[in-house]
């Protein structure tokens, strides 16, 4: 009997899809159903293999009835379904790796996206799934499909610039698409801290009651880079209560960090245990294929047209950090525009020589600072290098000037050049302005502190 099921498995899934298509989106089908494989048939129970252990309960909850009915009808006799993880059965048959490429859906209004603090570009559609992040991606999708129901909190951890923020935003976009009225708030732990500082001092007329309402009155709260509140006692305390309020009313909490909860040494025990109530997933550094795919995706999104040799060169040489990978591409394109020349392998070698020389792997460069600060403020390096003079661009630009002077040996001329051919007096002015503000502005001090840790995690 199992052979018959195996032979006809695709057909069975297609029948299921046809029958329940109105309840199963394309992305759900690809993520949860396509990777399933029949394993055995004993008594009247068919056992189905789920590739990843943590998702058995989810697949069971959402799809066991559909599978049971479809298979029973197909076989012409009543049967039960059961699920096992791939590693559990150690089957001779290797199920195919899950294919998790989501499909685009209809857009949500830009206002809604802005109110939730989301980067419009960070969706599931633009997230490349590879062996380094497929578990985190699947977990993110499960939470997006059933917020507050199954994995709460979802804790995503991984090294710098590997896509944690992107994945968090993707969850939020997905939920908003399903239900534009959902109350969703994404903040960095820095913003949480800064707003708490302001509320305690009653700055900008925000009271602590308003602060609490803002954070506790959400269906989904996403807090990025939680490691930055560690050691800040009043912030931890406040976050603990926010967490409890949301959790008790079954609201979804999503947290990211550079380490798993058990390795965050100074994390209070009561917070640590709460973080571990849900599901913890990690993102690793991308392998070569994933790096290539990310560069191709970026090229497609930005409308660049770059020779395969150049893409391969970047993917071969920049390995650990996706932000650096993107930064390298941006730098090459900027250099070719500045010099009005084609993008060739020689140009790429020249542009990246500082970044990829064996000793310079961890060196802090103006390009790295530009990339980190731009990401942090939700703008692009091109904005920073442009002539735009709006406050939302000028301020990060000045912060970059300050950090370049503080953290690199680069000359004023080089800093100016990296910032879109700016004069050295502009750089001095920008850096001094931030240095002066730092004397009186505690929230700016917190921001600079965090940016420095992001730029140079050691
Ligand atoms: N799998 C991916 N597919 C496409 N782009 C990605 C992927 N992972 C990361 N990126 C891109 O890399 C950049 C850095 O990612 P992101 O900001 O999400 O990293 P992070 O892990 O949150 O970093 P940090 O630790 O500094 O907060 C972003 O521009 C993001 O879009």
Coordinates of C-alpha atoms and ligand atoms in Angstrom, one line a residue:
X1 CA 0.0 0.0 0.0
X2 CA 2.8 2.4 0.9
X3 CA 4.3 2.0 -2.6
X4 CA 1.0 3.0 -4.2
X5 CA 0.9 6.1 -2.0
X6 CA 4.5 6.9 -2.8
X7 CA 4.0 6.5 -6.5
X8 CA 0.9 8.7 -6.4
X9 CA 2.1 11.2 -3.8
X10 CA 2.3 14.2 -6.1
X11 CA -1.1 13.4 -7.4
X12 CA -2.5 13.2 -3.9
X13 CA -1.0 16.5 -3.0
X14 CA -2.5 18.0 -6.1
X15 CA -5.9 16.7 -5.3
X16 CA -5.6 18.1 -1.8
X17 CA -4.5 21.4 -3.2
X18 CA -7.5 21.5 -5.6
X19 CA -9.9 20.5 -2.9
X20 CA -8.7 23.0 -0.3
X21 CA -7.1 25.6 -2.5
X22 CA -9.2 28.4 -0.9
X23 CA -7.7 27.6 2.5
X24 CA -4.1 27.1 1.4
X25 CA -2.0 29.9 0.0
X26 CA 0.8 29.2 -2.5
X27 CA 3.5 30.0 0.0
X28 CA 1.9 27.7 2.6
X29 CA 1.7 24.9 0.1
X30 CA 5.3 25.2 -0.9
X31 CA 6.6 25.5 2.6
X32 CA 4.5 22.9 4.4
X33 CA 3.0 20.5 2.0
X34 CA 5.4 20.1 -0.8
X35 CA 8.3 19.0 1.4
X36 CA 6.2 16.2 3.0
X37 CA 7.0 12.6 2.0
X38 CA 5.0 9.4 2.7
X39 CA 7.1 6.9 4.8
X40 CA 5.1 3.9 5.9
X41 CA 1.7 2.4 6.2
X42 CA 0.9 0.2 9.2
X43 CA -2.5 -0.9 10.4
X44 CA -4.5 1.9 9.0
X45 CA -2.0 4.7 9.8
X46 CA 0.1 6.4 7.2
X47 CA 3.3 8.0 8.5
X48 CA 4.4 11.1 6.8
X49 CA 7.9 12.6 7.0
X50 CA 8.3 16.3 7.9
X51 CA 11.8 17.6 7.2
X52 CA 12.2 19.6 10.3
X53 CA 11.4 18.4 13.8
X54 CA 10.1 21.7 15.3
X55 CA 7.4 21.9 12.7
X56 CA 5.7 18.6 13.2
X57 CA 3.1 20.0 15.6
X58 CA 2.4 22.9 13.3
X59 CA 1.9 20.7 10.2
X60 CA -0.2 18.3 12.3
X61 CA -2.4 21.1 13.6
X62 CA -3.0 22.8 10.2
X63 CA -2.9 20.0 7.7
X64 CA -3.6 16.5 9.2
X65 CA -7.3 16.7 8.5
X66 CA -6.8 17.7 4.9
X67 CA -4.3 14.9 4.4
X68 CA -6.4 12.3 6.2
X69 CA -9.5 13.0 4.1
X70 CA -7.6 13.2 0.8
X71 CA -5.6 10.0 1.3
X72 CA -8.7 8.1 2.6
X73 CA -10.6 9.2 -0.5
X74 CA -7.7 8.3 -2.8
X75 CA -7.3 4.8 -1.3
X76 CA -11.0 4.2 -0.9
X77 CA -10.6 3.3 2.7
X78 CA -10.5 5.2 6.0
X79 CA -7.0 5.9 7.3
X80 CA -5.2 7.9 9.9
X81 CA -2.2 10.1 9.5
X82 CA 0.8 10.5 11.7
X83 CA 4.0 12.6 11.3
X84 CA 7.6 12.0 12.1
X85 CA 10.7 14.1 11.6
X86 CA 13.2 13.1 8.9
X87 CA 16.0 12.6 11.5
X88 CA 13.6 10.5 13.6
X89 CA 13.0 7.9 11.0
X90 CA 16.4 7.8 9.4
X91 CA 14.7 6.7 6.2
X92 CA 16.6 5.2 3.3
X93 CA 14.6 7.6 1.2
X94 CA 15.9 11.2 1.5
X95 CA 13.0 13.7 1.3
X96 CA 13.8 16.6 -1.0
X97 CA 14.9 19.8 0.7
X98 CA 12.0 22.1 1.3
X99 CA 11.3 24.6 -1.4
X100 CA 10.4 27.7 0.4
X101 CA 10.3 30.5 -2.1
X102 CA 7.3 32.6 -1.4
X103 CA 5.1 34.2 -3.9
X104 CA 4.2 37.9 -4.1
X105 CA 0.8 39.0 -2.7
X106 CA -1.2 42.2 -3.1
X107 CA 0.5 45.3 -1.6
X108 CA -0.5 46.9 1.8
X109 CA -0.9 50.6 2.0
X110 CA 2.4 52.5 2.6
X111 CA 0.9 54.3 5.6
X112 CA 0.3 51.1 7.4
X113 CA 3.8 49.9 6.7
X114 CA 5.3 53.1 7.9
X115 CA 3.3 53.2 11.1
X116 CA 4.6 49.8 11.9
X117 CA 8.2 51.0 11.2
X118 CA 8.7 48.5 8.5
X119 CA 11.2 48.6 5.6
X120 CA 9.1 48.0 2.5
X121 CA 11.9 46.0 1.0
X122 CA 12.2 43.4 3.7
X123 CA 9.5 40.9 2.7
X124 CA 9.5 37.2 2.3
X125 CA 9.6 37.8 -1.5
X126 CA 13.0 39.4 -1.3
X127 CA 14.4 37.0 1.3
X128 CA 16.6 34.4 -0.3
X129 CA 16.3 31.0 1.5
X130 CA 19.4 28.9 1.8
X131 CA 20.8 26.1 4.0
X132 CA 21.9 28.8 6.5
X133 CA 18.5 30.2 7.2
X134 CA 15.8 27.7 6.1
X135 CA 14.8 26.7 9.6
X136 CA 14.5 30.4 10.7
X137 CA 12.6 31.1 7.5
X138 CA 10.1 28.3 8.1
X139 CA 9.7 29.4 11.7
X140 CA 9.1 32.9 10.6
X141 CA 6.5 31.8 8.1
X142 CA 4.7 29.6 10.7
X143 CA 4.5 32.6 13.1
X144 CA 3.3 34.9 10.2
X145 CA 0.5 32.5 9.4
X146 CA -0.6 31.9 13.0
X147 CA 0.5 34.9 15.1
X148 CA 0.2 34.4 18.9
X149 CA -0.8 30.7 18.4
X150 CA 2.1 28.4 18.1
X151 CA 5.6 29.7 18.7
X152 CA 5.5 32.5 21.2
X153 CA 7.9 34.1 21.6
X154 CA 9.9 33.5 18.4
X155 CA 13.5 34.1 19.2
X156 CA 15.8 34.6 16.1
X157 CA 19.5 34.8 16.7
X158 CA 22.6 35.0 14.5
X159 CA 25.7 37.0 13.7
X160 CA 25.8 40.6 12.5
X161 CA 24.1 41.3 9.1
X162 CA 22.7 37.9 8.5
X163 CA 19.1 38.8 7.9
X164 CA 17.4 38.8 11.3
X165 CA 15.8 42.2 10.8
X166 CA 14.8 41.3 7.3
X167 CA 13.0 38.2 8.5
X168 CA 11.3 40.0 11.3
X169 CA 9.9 42.7 8.9
X170 CA 8.9 39.9 6.5
X171 CA 6.7 38.4 9.3
X172 CA 5.1 41.8 10.0
X173 CA 4.4 42.4 6.3
X174 CA 2.8 39.0 5.9
X175 CA 0.5 39.5 8.9
X176 CA -0.5 43.0 7.7
X177 CA -1.3 41.6 4.3
X178 CA -3.6 39.0 5.9
X179 CA -5.1 41.5 8.2
X180 CA -4.3 45.2 7.6
X181 CA -6.0 46.1 10.9
X182 CA -3.5 44.1 13.0
X183 CA -1.6 46.3 15.4
X184 CA 2.0 45.7 14.7
X185 CA 5.0 47.4 16.1
X186 CA 8.6 46.8 15.1
X187 CA 11.3 48.6 17.1
X188 CA 14.9 48.1 17.8
X189 CA 15.8 47.6 21.5
X190 CA 17.6 51.0 21.1
X191 CA 14.3 52.8 20.3
X192 CA 12.6 51.0 23.2
X193 CA 15.4 52.2 25.5
X194 CA 15.5 55.7 24.2
X195 CA 11.8 56.1 24.4
X196 CA 11.8 54.8 27.9
X197 CA 14.5 57.3 28.9
X198 CA 12.4 60.1 27.4
X199 CA 9.3 58.9 29.1
X200 CA 10.9 58.7 32.5
X201 CA 12.2 62.3 32.0
X202 CA 8.9 63.3 30.5
X203 CA 10.8 64.6 27.5
X204 CA 8.7 65.4 24.3
X205 CA 5.7 65.2 26.6
X206 CA 5.6 61.5 26.7
X207 CA 4.6 59.9 30.0
X208 CA 5.4 56.5 31.2
X209 CA 1.7 55.6 30.8
X210 CA 1.8 56.5 27.2
X211 CA 5.0 54.6 26.7
X212 CA 3.4 51.5 28.2
X213 CA 0.3 51.9 26.1
X214 CA 2.3 52.2 23.0
X215 CA 4.2 48.9 23.6
X216 CA 1.5 46.9 25.3
X217 CA -1.3 47.7 23.0
X218 CA -0.2 45.5 20.1
X219 CA -1.1 42.3 18.4
X220 CA 2.5 41.7 17.4
X221 CA 5.5 43.3 19.0
X222 CA 8.9 42.8 17.3
X223 CA 12.0 43.8 19.2
X224 CA 15.3 43.8 17.3
X225 CA 18.7 43.3 18.8
X226 CA 17.6 42.6 22.3
X227 CA 21.2 42.2 23.4
X228 CA 21.4 46.0 23.6
X229 CA 19.1 46.2 26.6
X230 CA 21.1 43.6 28.5
X231 CA 22.7 45.2 31.5
X232 CA 20.4 48.3 31.4
X233 CA 18.3 47.5 34.4
X234 CA 15.3 49.7 34.1
X235 CA 14.9 48.8 30.5
X236 CA 15.0 45.1 31.2
X237 CA 12.5 45.6 34.0
X238 CA 10.1 47.5 31.7
X239 CA 10.6 45.0 28.9
X240 CA 9.8 42.1 31.3
X241 CA 6.4 43.7 32.1
X242 CA 5.7 44.5 28.5
X243 CA 6.5 40.9 27.6
X244 CA 4.2 39.5 30.4
X245 CA 1.3 41.7 29.4
X246 CA 1.5 40.7 25.7
X247 CA 2.1 37.1 26.4
X248 CA -0.8 36.7 28.8
X249 CA -3.2 38.2 26.2
X250 CA -1.7 35.8 23.6
X251 CA -0.1 38.5 21.5
X252 CA 2.8 37.5 19.4
X253 CA 6.3 38.5 20.5
X254 CA 9.3 38.3 18.2
X255 CA 12.8 38.9 19.4
X256 CA 16.1 39.0 17.7
X257 CA 19.6 38.9 19.2
X258 CA 23.2 38.1 18.3
X259 CA 23.2 35.1 20.7
X260 CA 20.8 32.5 22.0
X261 CA 19.2 33.3 25.4
X262 CA 21.4 30.8 27.2
X263 CA 24.5 32.5 26.1
X264 CA 23.5 36.0 27.0
X265 CA 25.5 36.1 30.3
X266 CA 24.0 39.1 32.0
X267 CA 20.4 38.4 31.0
X268 CA 18.2 38.1 34.1
X269 CA 17.1 34.6 34.7
X270 CA 13.3 35.4 34.6
X271 CA 13.7 37.0 31.1
X272 CA 15.9 34.1 29.9
X273 CA 13.3 31.5 30.8
X274 CA 10.6 33.5 29.2
X275 CA 12.6 33.8 26.0
X276 CA 12.9 30.0 25.9
X277 CA 9.1 29.4 26.3
X278 CA 8.7 29.6 22.5
X279 CA 10.9 28.6 19.7
X280 CA 14.5 29.6 19.3
X281 CA 16.0 29.5 15.8
X282 CA 19.4 30.6 14.4
X283 CA 20.7 32.1 11.1
X284 CA 24.2 31.0 10.1
X285 CA 26.6 32.5 7.6
X286 CA 25.4 31.9 4.0
X287 CA 27.2 29.3 1.8
X288 CA 28.5 30.2 -1.7
X289 CA 25.2 29.3 -3.5
X290 CA 23.2 31.4 -1.1
X291 CA 25.6 34.3 -1.5
X292 CA 25.3 34.1 -5.2
X293 CA 21.5 34.0 -5.0
X294 CA 21.4 37.0 -2.7
X295 CA 23.7 39.1 -5.0
X296 CA 21.5 38.1 -8.0
X297 CA 18.4 39.1 -6.1
X298 CA 19.9 42.4 -5.1
X299 CA 21.0 43.0 -8.7
X300 CA 17.5 42.3 -10.0
X301 CA 15.9 44.6 -7.3
X302 CA 18.2 47.5 -8.0
X303 CA 18.0 47.1 -11.8
X304 CA 21.8 46.5 -12.1
X305 CA 23.3 44.4 -14.9
X306 CA 26.5 42.9 -13.7
X307 CA 28.7 40.3 -15.3
X308 CA 28.6 36.8 -13.8
X309 CA 32.4 36.9 -13.2
X310 CA 32.0 40.0 -11.0
X311 CA 29.2 38.5 -9.0
X312 CA 31.2 35.3 -8.5
X313 CA 34.2 37.4 -7.4
X314 CA 32.2 39.1 -4.7
X315 CA 30.5 35.8 -3.5
X316 CA 33.9 34.0 -3.4
X317 CA 35.6 36.7 -1.3
X318 CA 33.0 38.1 1.0
X319 CA 31.7 35.3 3.2
X320 CA 30.4 36.0 6.6
X321 CA 28.1 39.0 6.4
X322 CA 25.3 39.7 4.0
X323 CA 25.4 43.4 4.8
X324 CA 29.0 43.5 3.6
X325 CA 28.0 41.5 0.6
X326 CA 25.5 44.1 -0.4
X327 CA 27.9 46.9 0.6
X328 CA 30.5 45.4 -1.8
X329 CA 28.0 45.4 -4.7
X330 CA 26.9 49.0 -3.8
X331 CA 30.5 50.1 -3.8
X332 CA 31.3 48.7 -7.2
X333 CA 28.3 50.2 -8.7
X334 CA 29.0 53.6 -7.1
X335 CA 32.6 53.5 -8.3
X336 CA 31.6 52.7 -11.9
X337 CA 29.1 55.6 -11.9
X338 CA 31.5 58.0 -10.3
X339 CA 34.2 57.1 -12.9
X340 CA 31.7 56.7 -15.7
X341 CA 33.2 53.3 -16.6
X342 CA 31.9 49.7 -17.1
X343 CA 31.7 47.2 -14.2
X344 CA 34.6 44.9 -14.9
X345 CA 36.5 42.3 -12.8
X346 CA 39.4 44.8 -12.6
X347 CA 37.1 47.5 -11.3
X348 CA 35.7 45.1 -8.7
X349 CA 39.2 44.1 -7.6
X350 CA 40.1 47.7 -7.2
X351 CA 36.9 48.6 -5.3
X352 CA 37.2 45.7 -2.9
X353 CA 40.9 45.5 -2.3
X354 CA 40.7 47.0 1.2
X355 CA 37.8 44.8 2.2
X356 CA 39.1 41.4 1.0
X357 CA 42.8 41.5 1.6
X358 CA 43.5 38.8 4.2
X359 CA 44.4 41.2 7.0
X360 CA 41.6 43.6 6.4
X361 CA 38.6 41.2 7.0
X362 CA 37.6 43.0 10.2
X363 CA 38.9 46.4 9.3
X364 CA 36.4 49.3 9.9
X365 CA 36.1 51.3 6.7
X366 CA 34.0 54.3 5.8
X367 CA 31.9 51.9 3.5
X368 CA 31.1 49.6 6.3
X369 CA 30.1 52.5 8.5
X370 CA 27.9 53.9 5.7
X371 CA 26.2 50.6 5.3
X372 CA 25.5 50.0 8.9
X373 CA 24.3 53.5 9.6
X374 CA 22.1 53.5 6.5
X375 CA 20.5 50.1 7.5
X376 CA 20.0 51.4 11.0
X377 CA 18.1 54.5 9.9
X378 CA 16.2 52.7 7.1
X379 CA 17.8 54.7 4.3
X380 CA 20.2 53.6 1.5
X381 CA 23.9 54.3 1.0
X382 CA 22.8 56.1 -2.2
X383 CA 20.7 58.5 -0.1
X384 CA 23.7 59.2 2.1
X385 CA 25.9 59.9 -0.9
X386 CA 23.2 62.0 -2.7
X387 CA 22.7 65.8 -2.5
X388 CA 19.5 65.3 -0.4
X389 CA 19.3 67.8 2.5
X390 CA 16.2 66.5 4.4
X391 CA 16.6 66.0 8.1
X392 CA 16.2 62.2 7.9
X393 CA 19.2 62.0 5.6
X394 CA 21.4 64.8 7.0
X395 CA 21.4 63.4 10.5
X396 CA 22.6 59.9 9.6
X397 CA 25.1 61.4 7.3
X398 CA 26.5 63.5 10.1
X399 CA 26.6 60.5 12.3
X400 CA 28.6 58.7 9.6
X401 CA 31.1 61.6 9.5
X402 CA 31.5 61.4 13.3
X403 CA 31.9 57.6 13.3
X404 CA 34.4 57.7 10.4
X405 CA 36.5 60.2 12.3
X406 CA 36.2 58.3 15.5
X407 CA 36.6 54.7 14.3
X408 CA 38.8 54.9 11.2
X409 CA 42.2 56.3 10.2
X410 CA 40.7 57.6 7.0
X411 CA 41.6 61.2 6.1
X412 CA 38.9 63.9 5.8
X413 CA 39.3 63.8 2.0
X414 CA 38.7 60.1 1.9
X415 CA 35.7 60.3 4.1
X416 CA 34.3 63.2 2.0
X417 CA 34.8 61.2 -1.1
X418 CA 33.1 58.1 0.3
X419 CA 30.2 60.3 1.1
X420 CA 29.6 61.4 -2.4
X421 CA 32.5 63.8 -3.1
X422 CA 31.9 66.1 -0.1
X423 CA 34.2 68.8 0.9
X424 CA 36.5 68.2 4.0
X425 CA 35.0 71.2 5.8
X426 CA 31.6 69.6 5.5
X427 CA 32.9 66.5 7.1
X428 CA 34.5 68.5 10.0
X429 CA 31.3 70.4 10.6
X430 CA 29.1 67.2 10.6
X431 CA 31.4 65.4 13.0
X432 CA 31.7 68.3 15.4
X433 CA 27.9 68.8 15.4
X434 CA 27.4 65.2 16.6
X435 CA 30.3 65.5 19.1
X436 CA 28.6 68.5 20.6
X437 CA 25.1 66.9 20.6
X438 CA 26.6 63.9 22.4
X439 CA 27.4 66.0 25.4
X440 CA 23.8 66.8 26.1
X441 CA 21.8 64.1 24.5
X442 CA 21.6 60.7 26.3
X443 CA 19.5 59.0 23.6
X444 CA 22.1 60.0 21.0
X445 CA 24.8 58.5 23.2
X446 CA 22.9 55.3 23.4
X447 CA 22.5 55.3 19.6
X448 CA 26.2 55.9 18.9
X449 CA 27.0 53.2 21.4
X450 CA 24.9 50.7 19.6
X451 CA 26.1 51.7 16.2
X452 CA 29.7 51.2 17.3
X453 CA 28.9 47.7 18.5
X454 CA 27.2 46.9 15.2
X455 CA 30.2 48.2 13.2
X456 CA 32.7 46.5 15.3
X457 CA 31.2 43.7 17.3
X458 CA 34.4 42.6 19.1
Ligands
LIG1 N1 18.5 35.8 3.0 C1 18.5 37.0 2.6 N2 18.1 37.4 1.4 C2 18.2 38.6 0.9 N3 18.7 39.6 1.6 C3 19.2 39.4 2.8 C4 19.1 38.1 3.4 N4 19.7 38.1 4.6 C5 20.1 39.4 4.8 N5 19.8 40.1 3.7 C6 20.1 41.6 3.6 O1 21.3 41.9 4.3 C7 21.2 43.1 5.0 C8 21.4 42.9 6.4 O2 20.4 42.1 7.0 P1 19.7 42.5 8.4 O3 19.7 43.9 8.7 O4 18.4 41.8 8.4 O5 20.7 41.7 9.3 P2 20.7 41.5 10.9 O6 21.0 40.1 11.1 O7 19.4 42.0 11.5 O8 21.9 42.4 11.3 P3 22.2 43.1 12.8 O9 22.8 42.1 13.6 O10 23.2 44.2 12.4 O11 21.0 43.7 13.3 C9 19.8 43.6 4.7 O12 19.9 44.6 3.6 C10 19.0 42.4 4.2 O13 18.0 42.7 3.3

